[in-house]
Amino acid sequence: MEKLIITAAICGAEVTKEHNPNVPYSVEEIGNEAESAYNAGASIIHLHVREDDGTPTQDKERFRLCIEEIKRRCPDVIIMPSTGGAVGMTNEERLQPIYLEPPPEIATLDCGTMNYGGGDEIFVNTENTIIYFAEEMNKRGIKYELECFDKAMIDTALRLNQKGYIKEPLHFNFVLGVIGGITASKRDLEFLRGSIPEESTFTVCAIGRYEFPMVTQSIIMGGHARVGFEDNIYLSKGVLAKSNGELVEKVVRISKDLGRYIATPDDARKILAL
Ligand code: KMH
Ligand code: ZN
């Protein structure tokens, strides 16, 4: 089976130090967390950034500082900035990291609007927004990871692919277990996997206690794996992870036990055609 690409989503926009004191905010903390994940076997860092007080930001300068710090410590790692940012940000705010020079190799592209996390929050990605983000990334040669929180988002991505806005080769991230999105079960994952073209690649992430069971299913199915504080802060029941590296180490153990080797960043570049 193809080598396993491990993405570490080290920070996110929602989880805080109150949930787990090891969630990184400062540039140095982000560098430490990226390095721990990379040393453990992550080939991609999915990056959100924060102000020092923990406020999520899409500020281009803050991204530049964090990316420089990560590259200094992990020269060949693939850095995948978020264009989702945090609920309530404008499209222009969210897009800032794709205007960096050099542009990122890959960035996220969220494929639909949804209720987000209960309460009144809505994560807004209209069809025009998705087209606009895709076109801005196309102009800069940036590959997208298609973030699909539900089956309808896959259908939207495929429709926009047929219309020529979203380019191949398609790479999906199935995000399972966000309140407002699809639940995290083997049945749901099989449904999503069966809904994308056979030749496309996919990775899986899942929230909280569903992280490791769903990622393990993906490893068995030939998909890839994402873990990290953005999705889950526990190493096992009631045990907070000390670092993103611990979460990556656990996936590496599971994958090796299942007979699947781990992709280096350059392997990941080949698999994803970056
Ligand atoms: N924080 C969420 C609202 C992405 O990175 O593109 C969006 C998100 C997805 O995390
Ligand atoms: Zn994200």
mmCIF file of C-alpha atoms and ligand atoms in Angstrom:
data_model
loop_
_atom_site.group_PDB
_atom_site.id
_atom_site.type_symbol
_atom_site.label_atom_id
_atom_site.label_comp_id
_atom_site.label_asym_id
_atom_site.label_seq_id
_atom_site.Cartn_x
_atom_site.Cartn_y
_atom_site.Cartn_z
ATOM 1 C CA MET A 1 0.000 0.000 0.000
ATOM 2 C CA GLU A 2 1.077 3.587 -0.620
ATOM 3 C CA LYS A 3 3.070 5.214 2.178
ATOM 4 C CA LEU A 4 1.051 7.066 4.790
ATOM 5 C CA ILE A 5 1.063 10.860 4.732
ATOM 6 C CA ILE A 6 0.638 12.199 8.252
ATOM 7 C CA THR A 7 -0.621 15.752 8.604
ATOM 8 C CA ALA A 8 -0.264 17.458 11.965
ATOM 9 C CA ALA A 9 -2.898 20.129 12.617
ATOM 10 C CA ILE A 10 -0.888 21.643 15.440
ATOM 11 C CA CYS A 11 -2.914 24.624 16.535
ATOM 12 C CA GLY A 12 -6.366 25.218 15.027
ATOM 13 C CA ALA A 13 -8.515 28.241 15.756
ATOM 14 C CA GLU A 14 -10.875 26.912 18.405
ATOM 15 C CA VAL A 15 -8.920 24.960 21.028
ATOM 16 C CA THR A 16 -7.152 26.996 23.761
ATOM 17 C CA LYS A 17 -4.540 26.612 26.491
ATOM 18 C CA GLU A 18 -7.465 26.225 28.895
ATOM 19 C CA HIS A 19 -8.298 22.969 27.114
ATOM 20 C CA ASN A 20 -4.647 21.886 27.004
ATOM 21 C CA PRO A 21 -1.774 24.160 28.148
ATOM 22 C CA ASN A 22 0.407 22.768 25.353
ATOM 23 C CA VAL A 23 -1.688 24.375 22.575
ATOM 24 C CA PRO A 24 0.778 26.734 20.829
ATOM 25 C CA TYR A 25 0.190 30.499 20.466
ATOM 26 C CA SER A 26 3.573 32.249 20.153
ATOM 27 C CA VAL A 27 5.846 31.884 17.127
ATOM 28 C CA GLU A 28 8.295 29.887 19.237
ATOM 29 C CA GLU A 29 5.560 27.594 20.560
ATOM 30 C CA ILE A 30 4.288 27.023 17.030
ATOM 31 C CA GLY A 31 7.854 26.186 15.967
ATOM 32 C CA ASN A 32 8.229 23.735 18.880
ATOM 33 C CA GLU A 33 4.962 21.971 18.095
ATOM 34 C CA ALA A 34 5.709 21.723 14.383
ATOM 35 C CA GLU A 35 9.155 20.334 15.148
ATOM 36 C CA SER A 36 7.801 17.727 17.565
ATOM 37 C CA ALA A 37 5.274 16.570 14.956
ATOM 38 C CA TYR A 38 7.872 16.510 12.174
ATOM 39 C CA ASN A 39 10.400 14.592 14.270
ATOM 40 C CA ALA A 40 7.693 12.045 15.050
ATOM 41 C CA GLY A 41 6.861 11.498 11.348
ATOM 42 C CA ALA A 42 4.504 14.227 10.112
ATOM 43 C CA SER A 43 5.220 15.332 6.557
ATOM 44 C CA ILE A 44 2.603 18.113 6.462
ATOM 45 C CA ILE A 45 1.917 20.830 9.017
ATOM 46 C CA HIS A 46 -1.611 22.229 8.697
ATOM 47 C CA LEU A 47 -1.156 25.735 10.008
ATOM 48 C CA HIS A 48 -3.427 28.201 11.778
ATOM 49 C CA VAL A 49 -1.689 31.001 13.660
ATOM 50 C CA ARG A 50 -2.510 32.976 16.800
ATOM 51 C CA GLU A 51 -1.576 36.234 18.431
ATOM 52 C CA ASP A 52 0.483 35.749 21.606
ATOM 53 C CA ASP A 53 -2.739 36.009 23.659
ATOM 54 C CA GLY A 54 -4.280 33.112 21.699
ATOM 55 C CA THR A 55 -6.554 35.135 19.396
ATOM 56 C CA PRO A 56 -6.779 33.404 15.998
ATOM 57 C CA THR A 57 -5.511 35.546 13.140
ATOM 58 C CA GLN A 58 -4.943 35.131 9.408
ATOM 59 C CA ASP A 59 -2.446 38.005 9.380
ATOM 60 C CA LYS A 60 0.033 37.484 6.558
ATOM 61 C CA GLU A 61 2.992 38.781 8.585
ATOM 62 C CA ARG A 62 2.203 36.430 11.474
ATOM 63 C CA PHE A 63 2.028 33.526 9.010
ATOM 64 C CA ARG A 64 5.363 34.592 7.511
ATOM 65 C CA LEU A 65 7.039 34.599 10.924
ATOM 66 C CA CYS A 66 5.588 31.203 11.866
ATOM 67 C CA ILE A 67 6.465 29.645 8.504
ATOM 68 C CA GLU A 68 10.053 30.949 8.753
ATOM 69 C CA GLU A 69 10.344 29.480 12.246
ATOM 70 C CA ILE A 70 8.968 26.106 11.105
ATOM 71 C CA LYS A 71 11.236 26.012 8.035
ATOM 72 C CA ARG A 72 14.273 26.851 10.176
ATOM 73 C CA ARG A 73 13.572 23.786 12.304
ATOM 74 C CA CYS A 74 12.086 21.426 9.673
ATOM 75 C CA PRO A 75 13.530 22.530 6.330
ATOM 76 C CA ASP A 76 11.724 20.069 4.056
ATOM 77 C CA VAL A 77 8.320 19.854 5.764
ATOM 78 C CA ILE A 78 5.214 20.784 3.726
ATOM 79 C CA ILE A 79 3.315 23.684 5.264
ATOM 80 C CA MET A 80 -0.406 23.886 4.487
ATOM 81 C CA PRO A 81 -1.914 27.166 5.720
ATOM 82 C CA SER A 82 -5.591 27.339 6.545
ATOM 83 C CA THR A 83 -7.856 29.498 4.400
ATOM 84 C CA GLY A 84 -10.728 28.619 6.743
ATOM 85 C CA GLY A 85 -9.340 30.668 9.608
ATOM 86 C CA ALA A 86 -11.970 31.107 12.303
ATOM 87 C CA VAL A 87 -15.743 31.496 12.058
ATOM 88 C CA GLY A 88 -16.688 35.137 11.371
ATOM 89 C CA MET A 89 -13.549 36.174 9.460
ATOM 90 C CA THR A 90 -13.999 37.843 6.073
ATOM 91 C CA ASN A 91 -12.904 36.144 2.878
ATOM 92 C CA GLU A 92 -10.092 38.669 2.410
ATOM 93 C CA GLU A 93 -8.798 38.000 5.933
ATOM 94 C CA ARG A 94 -8.939 34.258 5.375
ATOM 95 C CA LEU A 95 -7.046 34.388 2.079
ATOM 96 C CA GLN A 96 -4.043 36.333 3.355
ATOM 97 C CA PRO A 97 -1.607 33.388 3.699
ATOM 98 C CA ILE A 98 -1.961 32.468 0.022
ATOM 99 C CA TYR A 99 -0.477 35.854 -0.937
ATOM 100 C CA LEU A 100 2.837 35.046 0.750
ATOM 101 C CA GLU A 101 5.991 34.912 -1.377
ATOM 102 C CA PRO A 102 6.862 32.211 -2.182
ATOM 103 C CA PRO A 103 3.270 30.952 -2.161
ATOM 104 C CA PRO A 104 2.512 27.882 -0.051
ATOM 105 C CA GLU A 105 2.657 24.534 -1.893
ATOM 106 C CA ILE A 106 -0.823 23.620 -0.664
ATOM 107 C CA ALA A 107 -3.610 25.284 1.355
ATOM 108 C CA THR A 108 -7.039 24.257 2.551
ATOM 109 C CA LEU A 109 -10.203 24.939 0.525
ATOM 110 C CA ASP A 110 -13.415 24.573 2.518
ATOM 111 C CA CYS A 111 -16.210 23.209 0.365
ATOM 112 C CA GLY A 112 -19.486 24.343 1.932
ATOM 113 C CA THR A 113 -21.433 26.254 4.554
ATOM 114 C CA MET A 114 -22.424 24.569 7.815
ATOM 115 C CA ASN A 115 -23.593 25.074 11.365
ATOM 116 C CA TYR A 116 -20.350 24.989 13.326
ATOM 117 C CA GLY A 117 -20.010 23.552 16.803
ATOM 118 C CA GLY A 118 -23.547 24.118 18.009
ATOM 119 C CA GLY A 119 -24.972 27.436 19.211
ATOM 120 C CA ASP A 120 -25.226 30.230 16.653
ATOM 121 C CA GLU A 121 -21.973 29.818 14.734
ATOM 122 C CA ILE A 122 -22.088 29.335 10.977
ATOM 123 C CA PHE A 123 -18.977 28.597 8.920
ATOM 124 C CA VAL A 124 -19.820 30.371 5.667
ATOM 125 C CA ASN A 125 -18.439 29.083 2.365
ATOM 126 C CA THR A 126 -20.898 29.955 -0.396
ATOM 127 C CA GLU A 127 -20.360 28.518 -3.851
ATOM 128 C CA ASN A 128 -19.064 31.922 -5.042
ATOM 129 C CA THR A 129 -16.577 31.963 -2.145
ATOM 130 C CA ILE A 130 -15.309 28.485 -3.005
ATOM 131 C CA ILE A 131 -14.901 29.466 -6.673
ATOM 132 C CA TYR A 132 -13.113 32.696 -5.709
ATOM 133 C CA PHE A 133 -10.712 30.918 -3.336
ATOM 134 C CA ALA A 134 -10.016 28.187 -5.916
ATOM 135 C CA GLU A 135 -9.300 30.730 -8.645
ATOM 136 C CA GLU A 136 -6.983 32.748 -6.415
ATOM 137 C CA MET A 137 -5.076 29.549 -5.601
ATOM 138 C CA ASN A 138 -5.047 28.418 -9.241
ATOM 139 C CA LYS A 139 -3.386 31.689 -10.280
ATOM 140 C CA ARG A 140 -0.588 31.070 -7.784
ATOM 141 C CA GLY A 141 -0.084 27.354 -8.524
ATOM 142 C CA ILE A 142 -1.249 26.395 -5.024
ATOM 143 C CA LYS A 143 -2.763 22.936 -4.630
ATOM 144 C CA TYR A 144 -5.840 22.670 -2.437
ATOM 145 C CA GLU A 145 -6.829 20.154 0.157
ATOM 146 C CA LEU A 146 -10.622 19.972 -0.219
ATOM 147 C CA GLU A 147 -12.060 20.175 3.292
ATOM 148 C CA CYS A 148 -15.324 18.214 3.360
ATOM 149 C CA PHE A 149 -17.306 18.214 6.588
ATOM 150 C CA ASP A 150 -20.241 16.425 4.955
ATOM 151 C CA LYS A 151 -21.163 14.495 1.797
ATOM 152 C CA ALA A 152 -22.745 17.528 0.095
ATOM 153 C CA MET A 153 -19.382 19.288 0.219
ATOM 154 C CA ILE A 154 -17.849 16.472 -1.839
ATOM 155 C CA ASP A 155 -20.661 16.909 -4.385
ATOM 156 C CA THR A 156 -19.980 20.653 -4.511
ATOM 157 C CA ALA A 157 -16.248 20.073 -5.040
ATOM 158 C CA LEU A 158 -16.936 17.566 -7.834
ATOM 159 C CA ARG A 159 -19.421 19.919 -9.521
ATOM 160 C CA LEU A 160 -16.881 22.775 -9.404
ATOM 161 C CA ASN A 161 -14.263 20.382 -10.747
ATOM 162 C CA GLN A 162 -16.543 19.542 -13.687
ATOM 163 C CA LYS A 163 -17.048 23.255 -14.335
ATOM 164 C CA GLY A 164 -13.258 23.711 -14.416
ATOM 165 C CA TYR A 165 -12.818 25.832 -11.271
ATOM 166 C CA ILE A 166 -11.315 23.094 -9.107
ATOM 167 C CA LYS A 167 -8.380 21.405 -10.809
ATOM 168 C CA GLU A 168 -7.189 17.811 -10.633
ATOM 169 C CA PRO A 169 -5.586 15.826 -9.094
ATOM 170 C CA LEU A 170 -8.181 16.061 -6.332
ATOM 171 C CA HIS A 171 -7.130 15.613 -2.715
ATOM 172 C CA PHE A 172 -9.824 15.503 -0.017
ATOM 173 C CA ASN A 173 -9.813 15.797 3.746
ATOM 174 C CA PHE A 174 -12.837 14.123 5.342
ATOM 175 C CA VAL A 175 -13.474 16.014 8.565
ATOM 176 C CA LEU A 176 -15.590 13.793 10.792
ATOM 177 C CA GLY A 177 -17.409 14.545 14.003
ATOM 178 C CA VAL A 178 -17.644 18.352 13.955
ATOM 179 C CA ILE A 179 -21.033 19.290 15.411
ATOM 180 C CA GLY A 180 -22.990 20.463 12.363
ATOM 181 C CA GLY A 181 -21.099 18.118 10.027
ATOM 182 C CA ILE A 182 -21.161 14.386 9.351
ATOM 183 C CA THR A 183 -20.708 12.088 12.370
ATOM 184 C CA ALA A 184 -17.560 10.018 12.871
ATOM 185 C CA SER A 185 -18.338 6.384 12.108
ATOM 186 C CA LYS A 186 -16.972 3.684 9.830
ATOM 187 C CA ARG A 187 -20.251 3.776 7.886
ATOM 188 C CA ASP A 188 -19.924 7.527 7.282
ATOM 189 C CA LEU A 189 -16.285 7.244 6.271
ATOM 190 C CA GLU A 190 -17.064 4.455 3.787
ATOM 191 C CA PHE A 191 -19.885 6.593 2.354
ATOM 192 C CA LEU A 192 -17.528 9.549 1.824
ATOM 193 C CA ARG A 193 -14.758 7.335 0.399
ATOM 194 C CA GLY A 194 -17.247 5.837 -2.049
ATOM 195 C CA SER A 195 -18.336 9.308 -3.169
ATOM 196 C CA ILE A 196 -14.992 10.527 -4.561
ATOM 197 C CA PRO A 197 -13.322 9.430 -7.792
ATOM 198 C CA GLU A 198 -11.233 6.270 -7.370
ATOM 199 C CA GLU A 199 -8.019 8.009 -8.461
ATOM 200 C CA SER A 200 -8.243 10.905 -6.007
ATOM 201 C CA THR A 201 -6.361 10.914 -2.707
ATOM 202 C CA PHE A 202 -7.886 11.470 0.709
ATOM 203 C CA THR A 203 -6.970 11.977 4.305
ATOM 204 C CA VAL A 204 -9.138 11.687 7.398
ATOM 205 C CA CYS A 205 -9.400 13.615 10.635
ATOM 206 C CA ALA A 206 -11.948 13.297 13.406
ATOM 207 C CA ILE A 207 -12.786 15.228 16.511
ATOM 208 C CA GLY A 208 -11.911 14.194 20.067
ATOM 209 C CA ARG A 209 -12.123 10.513 20.940
ATOM 210 C CA TYR A 210 -12.977 9.634 17.351
ATOM 211 C CA GLU A 211 -9.553 10.751 16.105
ATOM 212 C CA PHE A 212 -7.613 7.513 16.419
ATOM 213 C CA PRO A 213 -10.413 5.066 15.474
ATOM 214 C CA MET A 214 -11.218 7.004 12.293
ATOM 215 C CA VAL A 215 -7.604 7.586 11.330
ATOM 216 C CA THR A 216 -6.974 3.853 11.797
ATOM 217 C CA GLN A 217 -9.870 3.086 9.439
ATOM 218 C CA SER A 218 -8.328 5.436 6.893
ATOM 219 C CA ILE A 219 -4.946 3.727 7.180
ATOM 220 C CA ILE A 220 -6.643 0.373 6.486
ATOM 221 C CA MET A 221 -8.628 1.812 3.552
ATOM 222 C CA GLY A 222 -5.539 3.289 1.887
ATOM 223 C CA GLY A 223 -6.249 6.873 2.909
ATOM 224 C CA HIS A 224 -3.964 9.219 4.811
ATOM 225 C CA ALA A 225 -4.112 10.540 8.369
ATOM 226 C CA ARG A 226 -4.384 13.872 10.148
ATOM 227 C CA VAL A 227 -4.002 14.300 13.893
ATOM 228 C CA GLY A 228 -3.207 17.240 16.155
ATOM 229 C CA PHE A 229 -4.504 19.648 18.753
ATOM 230 C CA GLU A 230 -6.852 21.291 16.230
ATOM 231 C CA ASP A 231 -8.938 18.098 16.332
ATOM 232 C CA ASN A 232 -8.052 16.353 19.589
ATOM 233 C CA ILE A 233 -6.057 17.190 22.717
ATOM 234 C CA TYR A 234 -5.990 13.736 24.358
ATOM 235 C CA LEU A 235 -3.455 10.953 23.867
ATOM 236 C CA SER A 236 -5.836 8.455 25.465
ATOM 237 C CA LYS A 237 -8.897 8.651 27.690
ATOM 238 C CA GLY A 238 -8.319 11.415 30.277
ATOM 239 C CA VAL A 239 -4.624 11.834 29.353
ATOM 240 C CA LEU A 240 -3.811 15.192 27.778
ATOM 241 C CA ALA A 241 -1.199 14.998 25.030
ATOM 242 C CA LYS A 242 2.035 16.754 25.978
ATOM 243 C CA SER A 243 2.709 17.671 22.370
ATOM 244 C CA ASN A 244 1.478 17.184 18.840
ATOM 245 C CA GLY A 245 4.482 14.893 18.484
ATOM 246 C CA GLU A 246 2.912 12.430 20.916
ATOM 247 C CA LEU A 247 -0.225 12.266 18.765
ATOM 248 C CA VAL A 248 1.862 11.717 15.625
ATOM 249 C CA GLU A 249 3.942 9.021 17.367
ATOM 250 C CA LYS A 250 0.753 7.134 18.155
ATOM 251 C CA VAL A 251 -0.357 7.162 14.498
ATOM 252 C CA VAL A 252 3.093 6.041 13.413
ATOM 253 C CA ARG A 253 2.877 3.080 15.827
ATOM 254 C CA ILE A 254 -0.577 2.107 14.573
ATOM 255 C CA SER A 255 0.453 2.413 10.929
ATOM 256 C CA LYS A 256 3.629 0.383 11.339
ATOM 257 C CA ASP A 257 1.707 -2.310 13.228
ATOM 258 C CA LEU A 258 -0.667 -2.453 10.267
ATOM 259 C CA GLY A 259 2.267 -2.792 7.869
ATOM 260 C CA ARG A 260 2.096 0.660 6.312
ATOM 261 C CA TYR A 261 5.243 2.778 6.045
ATOM 262 C CA ILE A 262 5.362 6.503 6.698
ATOM 263 C CA ALA A 263 5.841 9.057 3.904
ATOM 264 C CA THR A 264 8.654 11.599 4.112
ATOM 265 C CA PRO A 265 7.806 15.127 2.943
ATOM 266 C CA ASP A 266 9.279 14.313 -0.473
ATOM 267 C CA ASP A 267 7.219 11.103 -0.681
ATOM 268 C CA ALA A 268 4.163 13.212 0.165
ATOM 269 C CA ARG A 269 5.037 15.706 -2.576
ATOM 270 C CA LYS A 270 5.074 12.840 -5.100
ATOM 271 C CA ILE A 271 1.845 11.262 -3.827
ATOM 272 C CA LEU A 272 0.007 14.609 -3.896
ATOM 273 C CA ALA A 273 1.676 15.847 -7.106
ATOM 274 C CA LEU A 274 2.857 19.069 -5.494
HETATM 275 N N1 KMH B 1 -11.550 26.762 11.997
HETATM 276 C C1 KMH B 1 -12.593 26.367 11.113
HETATM 277 C C2 KMH B 1 -13.677 27.390 11.090
HETATM 278 C C3 KMH B 1 -9.547 25.021 7.562
HETATM 279 O O1 KMH B 1 -8.511 25.097 8.194
HETATM 280 O O2 KMH B 1 -9.603 25.319 6.362
HETATM 281 C C4 KMH B 1 -12.123 26.108 9.725
HETATM 282 C C5 KMH B 1 -11.007 25.173 9.572
HETATM 283 C C6 KMH B 1 -10.824 24.606 8.227
HETATM 284 O O3 KMH B 1 -10.231 24.896 10.467
HETATM 285 ZN ZN ZN B 2 -7.865 24.049 10.054
#
